[in-house]
Coordinates of C-alpha atoms in Angstrom, one line a residue:
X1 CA 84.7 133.6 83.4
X2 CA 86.3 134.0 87.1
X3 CA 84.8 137.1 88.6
X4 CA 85.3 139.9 88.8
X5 CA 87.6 140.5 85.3
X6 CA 89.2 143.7 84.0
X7 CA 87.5 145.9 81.2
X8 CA 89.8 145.4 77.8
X9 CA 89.4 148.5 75.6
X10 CA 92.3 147.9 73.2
X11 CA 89.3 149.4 70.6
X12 CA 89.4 147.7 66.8
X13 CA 87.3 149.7 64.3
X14 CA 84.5 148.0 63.4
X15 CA 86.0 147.6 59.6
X16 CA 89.0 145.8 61.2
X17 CA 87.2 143.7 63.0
X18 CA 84.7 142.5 60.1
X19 CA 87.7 141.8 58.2
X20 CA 89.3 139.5 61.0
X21 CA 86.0 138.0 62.0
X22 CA 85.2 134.0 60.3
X23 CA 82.9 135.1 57.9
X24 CA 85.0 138.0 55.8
X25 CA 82.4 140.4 53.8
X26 CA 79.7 139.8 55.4
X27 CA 77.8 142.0 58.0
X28 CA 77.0 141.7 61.8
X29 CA 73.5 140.7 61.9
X30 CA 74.2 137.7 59.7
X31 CA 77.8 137.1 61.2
X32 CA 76.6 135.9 64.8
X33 CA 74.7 132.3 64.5
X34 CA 74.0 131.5 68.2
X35 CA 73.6 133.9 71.5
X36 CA 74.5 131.7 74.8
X37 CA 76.3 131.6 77.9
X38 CA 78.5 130.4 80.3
X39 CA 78.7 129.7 83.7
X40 CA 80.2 128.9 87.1
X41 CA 79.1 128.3 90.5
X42 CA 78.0 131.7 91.0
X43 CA 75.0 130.9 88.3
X44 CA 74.2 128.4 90.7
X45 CA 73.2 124.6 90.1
X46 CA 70.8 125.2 87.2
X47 CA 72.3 128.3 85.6
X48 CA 70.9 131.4 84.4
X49 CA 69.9 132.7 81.0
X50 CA 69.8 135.7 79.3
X51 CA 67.4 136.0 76.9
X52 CA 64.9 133.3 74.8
X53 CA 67.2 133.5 71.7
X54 CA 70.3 131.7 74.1
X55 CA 70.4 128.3 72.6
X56 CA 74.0 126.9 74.2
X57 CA 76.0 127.0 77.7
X58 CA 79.2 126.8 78.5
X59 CA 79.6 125.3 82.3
X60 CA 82.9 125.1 84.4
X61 CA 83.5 121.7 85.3
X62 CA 86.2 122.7 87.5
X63 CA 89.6 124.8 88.1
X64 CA 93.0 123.9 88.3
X65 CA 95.4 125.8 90.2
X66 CA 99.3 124.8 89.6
X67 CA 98.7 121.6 91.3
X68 CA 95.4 122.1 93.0
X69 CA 92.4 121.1 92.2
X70 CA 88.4 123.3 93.1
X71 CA 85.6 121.3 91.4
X72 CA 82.5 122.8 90.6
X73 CA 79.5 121.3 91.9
X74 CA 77.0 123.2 90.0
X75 CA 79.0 121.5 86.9
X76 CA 76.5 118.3 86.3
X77 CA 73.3 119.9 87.3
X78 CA 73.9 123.2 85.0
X79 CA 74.6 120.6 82.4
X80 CA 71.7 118.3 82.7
X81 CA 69.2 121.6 82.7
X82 CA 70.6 122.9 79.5
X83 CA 69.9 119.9 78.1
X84 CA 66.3 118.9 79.5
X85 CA 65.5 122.3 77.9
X86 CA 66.9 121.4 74.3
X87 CA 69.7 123.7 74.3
X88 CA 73.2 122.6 73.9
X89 CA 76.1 122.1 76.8
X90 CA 79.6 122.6 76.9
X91 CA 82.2 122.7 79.0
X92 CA 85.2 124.4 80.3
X93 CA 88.1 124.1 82.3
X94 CA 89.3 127.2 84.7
X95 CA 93.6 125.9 83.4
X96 CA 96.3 127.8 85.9
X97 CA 99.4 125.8 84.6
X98 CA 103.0 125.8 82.9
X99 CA 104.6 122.8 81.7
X100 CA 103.2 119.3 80.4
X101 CA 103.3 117.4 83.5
X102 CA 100.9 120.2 85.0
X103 CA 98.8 119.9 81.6
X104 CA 98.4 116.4 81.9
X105 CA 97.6 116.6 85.6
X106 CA 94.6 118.6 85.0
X107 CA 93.4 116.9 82.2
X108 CA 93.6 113.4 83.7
X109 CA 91.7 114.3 86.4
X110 CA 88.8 116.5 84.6
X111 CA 88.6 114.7 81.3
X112 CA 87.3 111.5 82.3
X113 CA 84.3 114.0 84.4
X114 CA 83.1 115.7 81.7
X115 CA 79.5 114.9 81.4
X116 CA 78.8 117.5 77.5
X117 CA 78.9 114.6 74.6
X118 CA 82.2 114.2 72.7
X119 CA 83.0 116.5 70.2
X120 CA 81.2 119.3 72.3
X121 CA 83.5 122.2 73.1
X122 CA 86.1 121.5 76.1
X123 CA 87.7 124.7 76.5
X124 CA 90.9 125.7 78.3
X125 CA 90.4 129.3 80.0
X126 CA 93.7 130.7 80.0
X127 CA 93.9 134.1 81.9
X128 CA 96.3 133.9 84.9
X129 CA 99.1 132.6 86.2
X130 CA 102.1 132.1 84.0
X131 CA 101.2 129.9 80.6
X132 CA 103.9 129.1 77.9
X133 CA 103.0 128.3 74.3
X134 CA 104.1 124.7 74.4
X135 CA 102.2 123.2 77.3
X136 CA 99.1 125.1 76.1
X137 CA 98.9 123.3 72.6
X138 CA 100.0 120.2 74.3
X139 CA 97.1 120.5 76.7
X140 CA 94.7 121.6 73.2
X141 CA 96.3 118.7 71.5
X142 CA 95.4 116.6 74.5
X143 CA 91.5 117.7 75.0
X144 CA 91.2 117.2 70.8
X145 CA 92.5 113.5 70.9
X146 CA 90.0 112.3 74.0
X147 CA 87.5 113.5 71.1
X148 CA 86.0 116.8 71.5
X149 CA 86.6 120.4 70.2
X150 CA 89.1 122.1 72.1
X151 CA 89.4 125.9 72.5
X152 CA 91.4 128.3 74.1
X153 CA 89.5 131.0 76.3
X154 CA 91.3 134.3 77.1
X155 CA 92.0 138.0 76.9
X156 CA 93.7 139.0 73.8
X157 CA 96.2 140.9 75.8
X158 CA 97.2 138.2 78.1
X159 CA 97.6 135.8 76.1
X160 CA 99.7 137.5 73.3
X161 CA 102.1 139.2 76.5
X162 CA 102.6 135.3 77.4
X163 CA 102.3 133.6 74.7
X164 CA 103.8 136.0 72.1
X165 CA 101.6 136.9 69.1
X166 CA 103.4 134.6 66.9
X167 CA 102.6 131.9 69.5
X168 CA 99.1 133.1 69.7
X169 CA 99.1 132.8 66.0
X170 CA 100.2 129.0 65.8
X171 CA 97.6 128.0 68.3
X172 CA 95.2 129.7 66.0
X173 CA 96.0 128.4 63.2
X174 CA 95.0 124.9 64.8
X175 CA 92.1 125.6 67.1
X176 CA 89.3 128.0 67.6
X177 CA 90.1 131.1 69.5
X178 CA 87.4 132.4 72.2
X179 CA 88.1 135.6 73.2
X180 CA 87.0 138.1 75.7
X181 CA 86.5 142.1 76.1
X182 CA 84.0 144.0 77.3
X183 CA 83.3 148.0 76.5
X184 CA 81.7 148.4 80.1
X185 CA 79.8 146.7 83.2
X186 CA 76.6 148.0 82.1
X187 CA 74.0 145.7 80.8
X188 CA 74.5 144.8 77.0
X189 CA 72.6 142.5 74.9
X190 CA 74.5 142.8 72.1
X191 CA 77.8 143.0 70.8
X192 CA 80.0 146.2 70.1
X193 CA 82.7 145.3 68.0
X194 CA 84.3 148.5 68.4
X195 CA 85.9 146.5 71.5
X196 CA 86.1 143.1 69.1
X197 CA 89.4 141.7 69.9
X198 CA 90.8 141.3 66.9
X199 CA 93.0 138.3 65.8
X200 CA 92.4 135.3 62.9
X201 CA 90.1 132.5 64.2
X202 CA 88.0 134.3 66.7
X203 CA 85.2 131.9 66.2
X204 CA 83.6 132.8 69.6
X205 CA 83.3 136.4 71.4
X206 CA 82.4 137.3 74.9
X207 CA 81.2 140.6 74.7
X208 CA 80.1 141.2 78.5
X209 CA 79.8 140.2 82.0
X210 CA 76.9 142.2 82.4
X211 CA 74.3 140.4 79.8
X212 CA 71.8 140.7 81.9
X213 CA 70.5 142.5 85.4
X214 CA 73.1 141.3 87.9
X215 CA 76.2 140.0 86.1
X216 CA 76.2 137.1 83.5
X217 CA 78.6 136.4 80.8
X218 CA 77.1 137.2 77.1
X219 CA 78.7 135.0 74.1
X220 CA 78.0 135.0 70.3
X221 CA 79.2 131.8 67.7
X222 CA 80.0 133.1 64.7
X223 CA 80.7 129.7 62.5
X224 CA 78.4 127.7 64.3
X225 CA 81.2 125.6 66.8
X226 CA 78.2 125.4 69.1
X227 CA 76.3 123.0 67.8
X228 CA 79.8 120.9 67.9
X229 CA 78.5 117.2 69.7
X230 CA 74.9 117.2 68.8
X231 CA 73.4 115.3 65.5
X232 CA 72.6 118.7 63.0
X233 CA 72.5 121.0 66.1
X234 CA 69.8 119.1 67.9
X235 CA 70.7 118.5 71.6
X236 CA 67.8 116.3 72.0
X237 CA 69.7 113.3 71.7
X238 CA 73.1 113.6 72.6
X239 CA 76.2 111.2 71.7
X240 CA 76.9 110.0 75.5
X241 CA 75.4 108.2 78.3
X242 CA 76.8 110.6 81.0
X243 CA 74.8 110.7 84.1
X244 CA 73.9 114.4 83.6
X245 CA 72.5 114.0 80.3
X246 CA 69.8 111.0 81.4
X247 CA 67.0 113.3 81.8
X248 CA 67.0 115.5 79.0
X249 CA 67.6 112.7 77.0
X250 CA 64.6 110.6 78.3
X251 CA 62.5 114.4 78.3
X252 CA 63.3 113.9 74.5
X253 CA 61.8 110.2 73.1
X254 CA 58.8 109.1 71.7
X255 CA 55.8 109.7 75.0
X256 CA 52.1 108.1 75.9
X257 CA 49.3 108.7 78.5
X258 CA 49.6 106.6 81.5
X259 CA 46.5 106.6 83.9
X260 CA 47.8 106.8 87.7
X261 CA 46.0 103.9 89.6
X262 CA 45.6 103.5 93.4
X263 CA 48.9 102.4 95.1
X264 CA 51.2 103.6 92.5
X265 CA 54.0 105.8 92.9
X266 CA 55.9 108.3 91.4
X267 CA 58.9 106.0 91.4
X268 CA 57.1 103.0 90.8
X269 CA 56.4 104.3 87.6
X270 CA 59.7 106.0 86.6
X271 CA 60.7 102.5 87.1
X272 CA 58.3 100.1 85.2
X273 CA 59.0 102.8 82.2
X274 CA 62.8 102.9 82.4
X275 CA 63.1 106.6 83.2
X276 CA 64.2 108.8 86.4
X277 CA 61.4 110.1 88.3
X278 CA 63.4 113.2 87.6
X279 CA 62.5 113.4 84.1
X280 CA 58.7 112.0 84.9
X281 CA 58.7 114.8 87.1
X282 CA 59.4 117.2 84.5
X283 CA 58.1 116.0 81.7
X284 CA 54.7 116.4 83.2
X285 CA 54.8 119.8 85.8
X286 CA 55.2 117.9 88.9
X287 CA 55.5 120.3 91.9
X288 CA 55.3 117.9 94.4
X289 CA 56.9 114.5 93.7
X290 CA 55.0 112.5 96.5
X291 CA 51.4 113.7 95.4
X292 CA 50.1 112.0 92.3
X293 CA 46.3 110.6 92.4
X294 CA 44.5 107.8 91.0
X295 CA 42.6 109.1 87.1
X296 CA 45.8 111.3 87.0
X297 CA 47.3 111.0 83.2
X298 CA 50.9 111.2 83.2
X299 CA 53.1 111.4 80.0
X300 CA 55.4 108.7 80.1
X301 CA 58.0 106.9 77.7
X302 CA 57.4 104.5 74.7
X303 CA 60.4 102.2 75.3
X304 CA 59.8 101.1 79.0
X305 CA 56.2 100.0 78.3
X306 CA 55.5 98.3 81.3
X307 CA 57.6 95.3 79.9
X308 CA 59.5 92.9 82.2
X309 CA 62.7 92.9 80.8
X310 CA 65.6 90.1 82.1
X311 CA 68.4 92.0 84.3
X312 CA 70.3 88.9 85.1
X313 CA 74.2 89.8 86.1
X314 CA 76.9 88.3 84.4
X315 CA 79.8 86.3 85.0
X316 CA 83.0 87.8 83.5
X317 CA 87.0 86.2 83.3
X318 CA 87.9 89.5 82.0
X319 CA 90.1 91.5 83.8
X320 CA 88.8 93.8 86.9
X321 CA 90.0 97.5 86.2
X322 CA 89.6 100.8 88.8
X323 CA 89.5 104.3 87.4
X324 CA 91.7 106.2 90.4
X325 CA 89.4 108.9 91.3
X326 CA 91.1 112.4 93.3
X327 CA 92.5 111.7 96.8
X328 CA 92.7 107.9 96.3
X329 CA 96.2 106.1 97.8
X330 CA 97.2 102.4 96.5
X331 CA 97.2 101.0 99.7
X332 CA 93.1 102.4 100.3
X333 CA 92.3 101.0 96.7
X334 CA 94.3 97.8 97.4
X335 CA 92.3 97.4 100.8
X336 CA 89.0 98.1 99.4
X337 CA 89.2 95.0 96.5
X338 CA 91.3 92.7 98.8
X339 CA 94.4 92.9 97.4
X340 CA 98.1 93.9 98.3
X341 CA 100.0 97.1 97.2
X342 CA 102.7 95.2 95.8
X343 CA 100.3 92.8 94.3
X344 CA 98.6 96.1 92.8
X345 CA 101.7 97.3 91.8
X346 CA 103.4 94.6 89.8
X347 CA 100.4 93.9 88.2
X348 CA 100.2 97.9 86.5
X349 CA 104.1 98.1 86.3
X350 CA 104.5 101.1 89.0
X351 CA 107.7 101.6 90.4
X352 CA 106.5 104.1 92.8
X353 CA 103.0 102.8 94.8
X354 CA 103.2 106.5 96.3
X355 CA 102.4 108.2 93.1
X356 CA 99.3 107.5 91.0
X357 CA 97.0 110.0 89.1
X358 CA 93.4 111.1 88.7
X359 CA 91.7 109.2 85.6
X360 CA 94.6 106.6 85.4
X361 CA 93.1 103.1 84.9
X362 CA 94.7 100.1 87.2
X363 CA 94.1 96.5 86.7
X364 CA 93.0 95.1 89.6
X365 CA 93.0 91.1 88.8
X366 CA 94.7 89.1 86.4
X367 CA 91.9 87.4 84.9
X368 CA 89.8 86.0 88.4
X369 CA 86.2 85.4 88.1
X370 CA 84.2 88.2 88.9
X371 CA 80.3 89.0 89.1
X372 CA 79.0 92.1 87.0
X373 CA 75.7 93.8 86.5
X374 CA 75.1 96.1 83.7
X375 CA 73.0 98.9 85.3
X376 CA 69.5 100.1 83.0
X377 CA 68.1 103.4 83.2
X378 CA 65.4 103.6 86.7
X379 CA 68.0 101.6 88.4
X380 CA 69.1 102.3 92.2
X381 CA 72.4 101.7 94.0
X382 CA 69.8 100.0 96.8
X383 CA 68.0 98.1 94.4
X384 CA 70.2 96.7 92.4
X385 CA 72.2 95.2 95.6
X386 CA 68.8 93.8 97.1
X387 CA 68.7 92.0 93.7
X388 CA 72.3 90.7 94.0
X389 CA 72.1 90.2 97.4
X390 CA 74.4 92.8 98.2
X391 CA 74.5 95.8 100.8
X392 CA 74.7 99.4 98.7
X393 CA 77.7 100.5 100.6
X394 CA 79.2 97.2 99.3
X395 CA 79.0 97.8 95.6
X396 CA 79.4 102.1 96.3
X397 CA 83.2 101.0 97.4
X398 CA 83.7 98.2 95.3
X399 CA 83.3 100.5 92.4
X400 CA 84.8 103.7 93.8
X401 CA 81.7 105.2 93.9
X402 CA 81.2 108.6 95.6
X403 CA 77.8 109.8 95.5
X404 CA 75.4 106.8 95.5
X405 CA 72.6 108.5 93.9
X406 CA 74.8 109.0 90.7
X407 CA 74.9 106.1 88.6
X408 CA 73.9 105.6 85.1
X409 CA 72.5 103.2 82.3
X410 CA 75.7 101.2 80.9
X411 CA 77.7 101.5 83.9
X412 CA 79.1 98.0 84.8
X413 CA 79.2 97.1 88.4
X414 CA 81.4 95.2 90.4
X415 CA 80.1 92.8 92.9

């Protein structure tokens, strides 16, 4: 996964290895049931494929470091491609740590970003630093009870030196291994399981860095864990309303002809048929976003159907709360909803206003009233605060928003 990694050639006989693999007795060809991928910022913000038959990715969302944190910025983007092109999405987690506090440091911060629907694979790629067996299956545990399918990623070899192969073992025996070796750098588009890893619950393989011309990361499934998070393996309609996911799931409904007509626009029309002009934009082969012409036909969605429908905002007694996003203080998040730090404090029970957490949730009110808007798919940042008679940068800090082009159907706003 991290470039550039070591060639493991602790060779298993191919015997051996059938007998270890999750399907005993039977034979290669009908052992692997998906080819795909995985990825990182090197595969850039769309990702790169191997071959046709590649039906799932696996994209980094980010790394953690013993206390530091390097997101991935091609995380969202190689997500939302897989999916536009009805293939499946997962995600991983580059996880440098020891101890729980570290574990649950990394995971409250990445957690709450993955954008792959729950009970899609979150895996923890384990192959540096100095792990122990406990804090790993407390961080598995961890990913498995915020609902998806964890997995630990690693070299056999690493893992059993730090883990012990007893350890490795246990963690087996309660989640899927994924494990990595490679014969050579030399491009390979299949597997050679004279170099299979051997161990119980190998469920996926990574077989090469060099799938393809170039470097990329080969993977077989060989129980089907892939299609983990989508309805009978069909990533058309995933369980999640994650921003990343919004085109491929509007690239994926029921679609009729719509005749351009002088004076429209490309996101006039997105708009009047609740989708992004993203998806419009690929859903029909537009090169150029800004040059559509009147007779042009234009697939568009069903459910939008040019209907008015009422996007009044609501009035709410319920309690305000603030997700604490990386790099946030109490006194900044205090400022921003005019409030006090001890106010903020005594209200969430924290004894120490220096020390708050990625993906912790704070109250912000007692029960004061408060505007909200529900925010439906073709909606803007700017137009929604024209319509509540708002600025943008208003609502952006009111609702510890960070990029202002990123916001999604179902997302309550604060106003």
């Amino acid at each position: 996964m991290q470039k550039m990694k070591m060639i493991k050639c602790g060779a298993a006989s191919v015997a051996i290895a059938l007998l270890l693999l999750p399907f005993a007795g039977t034979t290669h060809a009908t052992t692997v049931k998906h080819y795909g991928v995985d990825w990182s910022k090197y595969q850039g913000n769309n990702g790169k494929w191997g071959y046709d038959r590649d039906d799932f990715s696996v994209s980094q969302i980010g790394g953690y470091y013993n206390g530091y944190f390097v997101d991935q910025a091609t995380y969202s983007t190689q997500v939302a491609n897989t999916i536009a092109l009805n293939k499946r999405a997962h995600t991983y987690i580059y996880a440098q740590f020891s101890g729980n506090a570290q574990a649950d440091q990394m995971l409250n911060y990445y957690l709450p970003k993955v954008q792959t629907p729950k009970g899609s694979i979150v895996a923890l790629d384990v192959e540096s630093g100095n792990p122990d067996l406990a804090s790993v299956e407390y961080a598995l545990q961890k990913v498995q009870d915020s609902g998806y399918t964890a997995v630990l990623y690693g070299y056999k070899n690493f893992l059993v030196n730090h883990l012990g192969s007893a350890g490795l073992q246990e963690i087996a025996s309660q989640w899927p291994l994924w494990l990595a070796e490679y014969k050579d750098y030399q491009v390979t588009s299949e597997p050679d399981y004279n170099y299979f890893p051997s161990f119980n619950n190998v469920q996926l393989f990574q077989f090469t860095s060099t799938y393809a011309s170039g470097g990329l990361d080969g993977n077989v499934d060989f129980t089907g864990i892939t299609e983990n998070g989508y309805k009978g393996g069909n990533a058309q309609k995933p369980k999640t309303t994650t921003p990343a996911i919004t085109t491929g799931k509007q690239l994926h409904q029921d679609t009729h002809n719509y005749t351009v007509k002088s004076g429209d626009t490309l996101s006039a029309i997105a708009s009047r048929y609740g989708m992004t002009v993203n998806a419009l934009v690929m859903l029909n082969g537009i090169k150029n976003a800004n040059l559509i012409y009147p007779g042009q036909a234009l697939r568009v969605a069903d459910s939008g159907q040019g209907s008015t429908v009422s996007q009044k905002a609501t009035t709410t007694t319920t309690a305000v709360s603030y997700t604490v996003h990386y790099g946030d203080t109490l006194s900044a998040i205090a400022s921003r909803y005019g409030t006090s730090v001890s106010a903020l404090a005594s209200l969430n029970g924290i004894s120490n206003p220096n020390w708050i957490y990625p993906g912790q949730v704070l109250k912000l009110s007692g029960g004061s009233s408060t505007r909200a808007y529900t925010v439906r798919s073709g909606d803007t940042l700017s137009g929604i605060a024209s319509r509540l008679g708002t600025s943008w940068t208003s609502l952006k800090a009111k609702n510890g928003i960070t990029n202002a082009n990123l916001i999604y159907p179902g997302q309550i706003l604060y106003y």
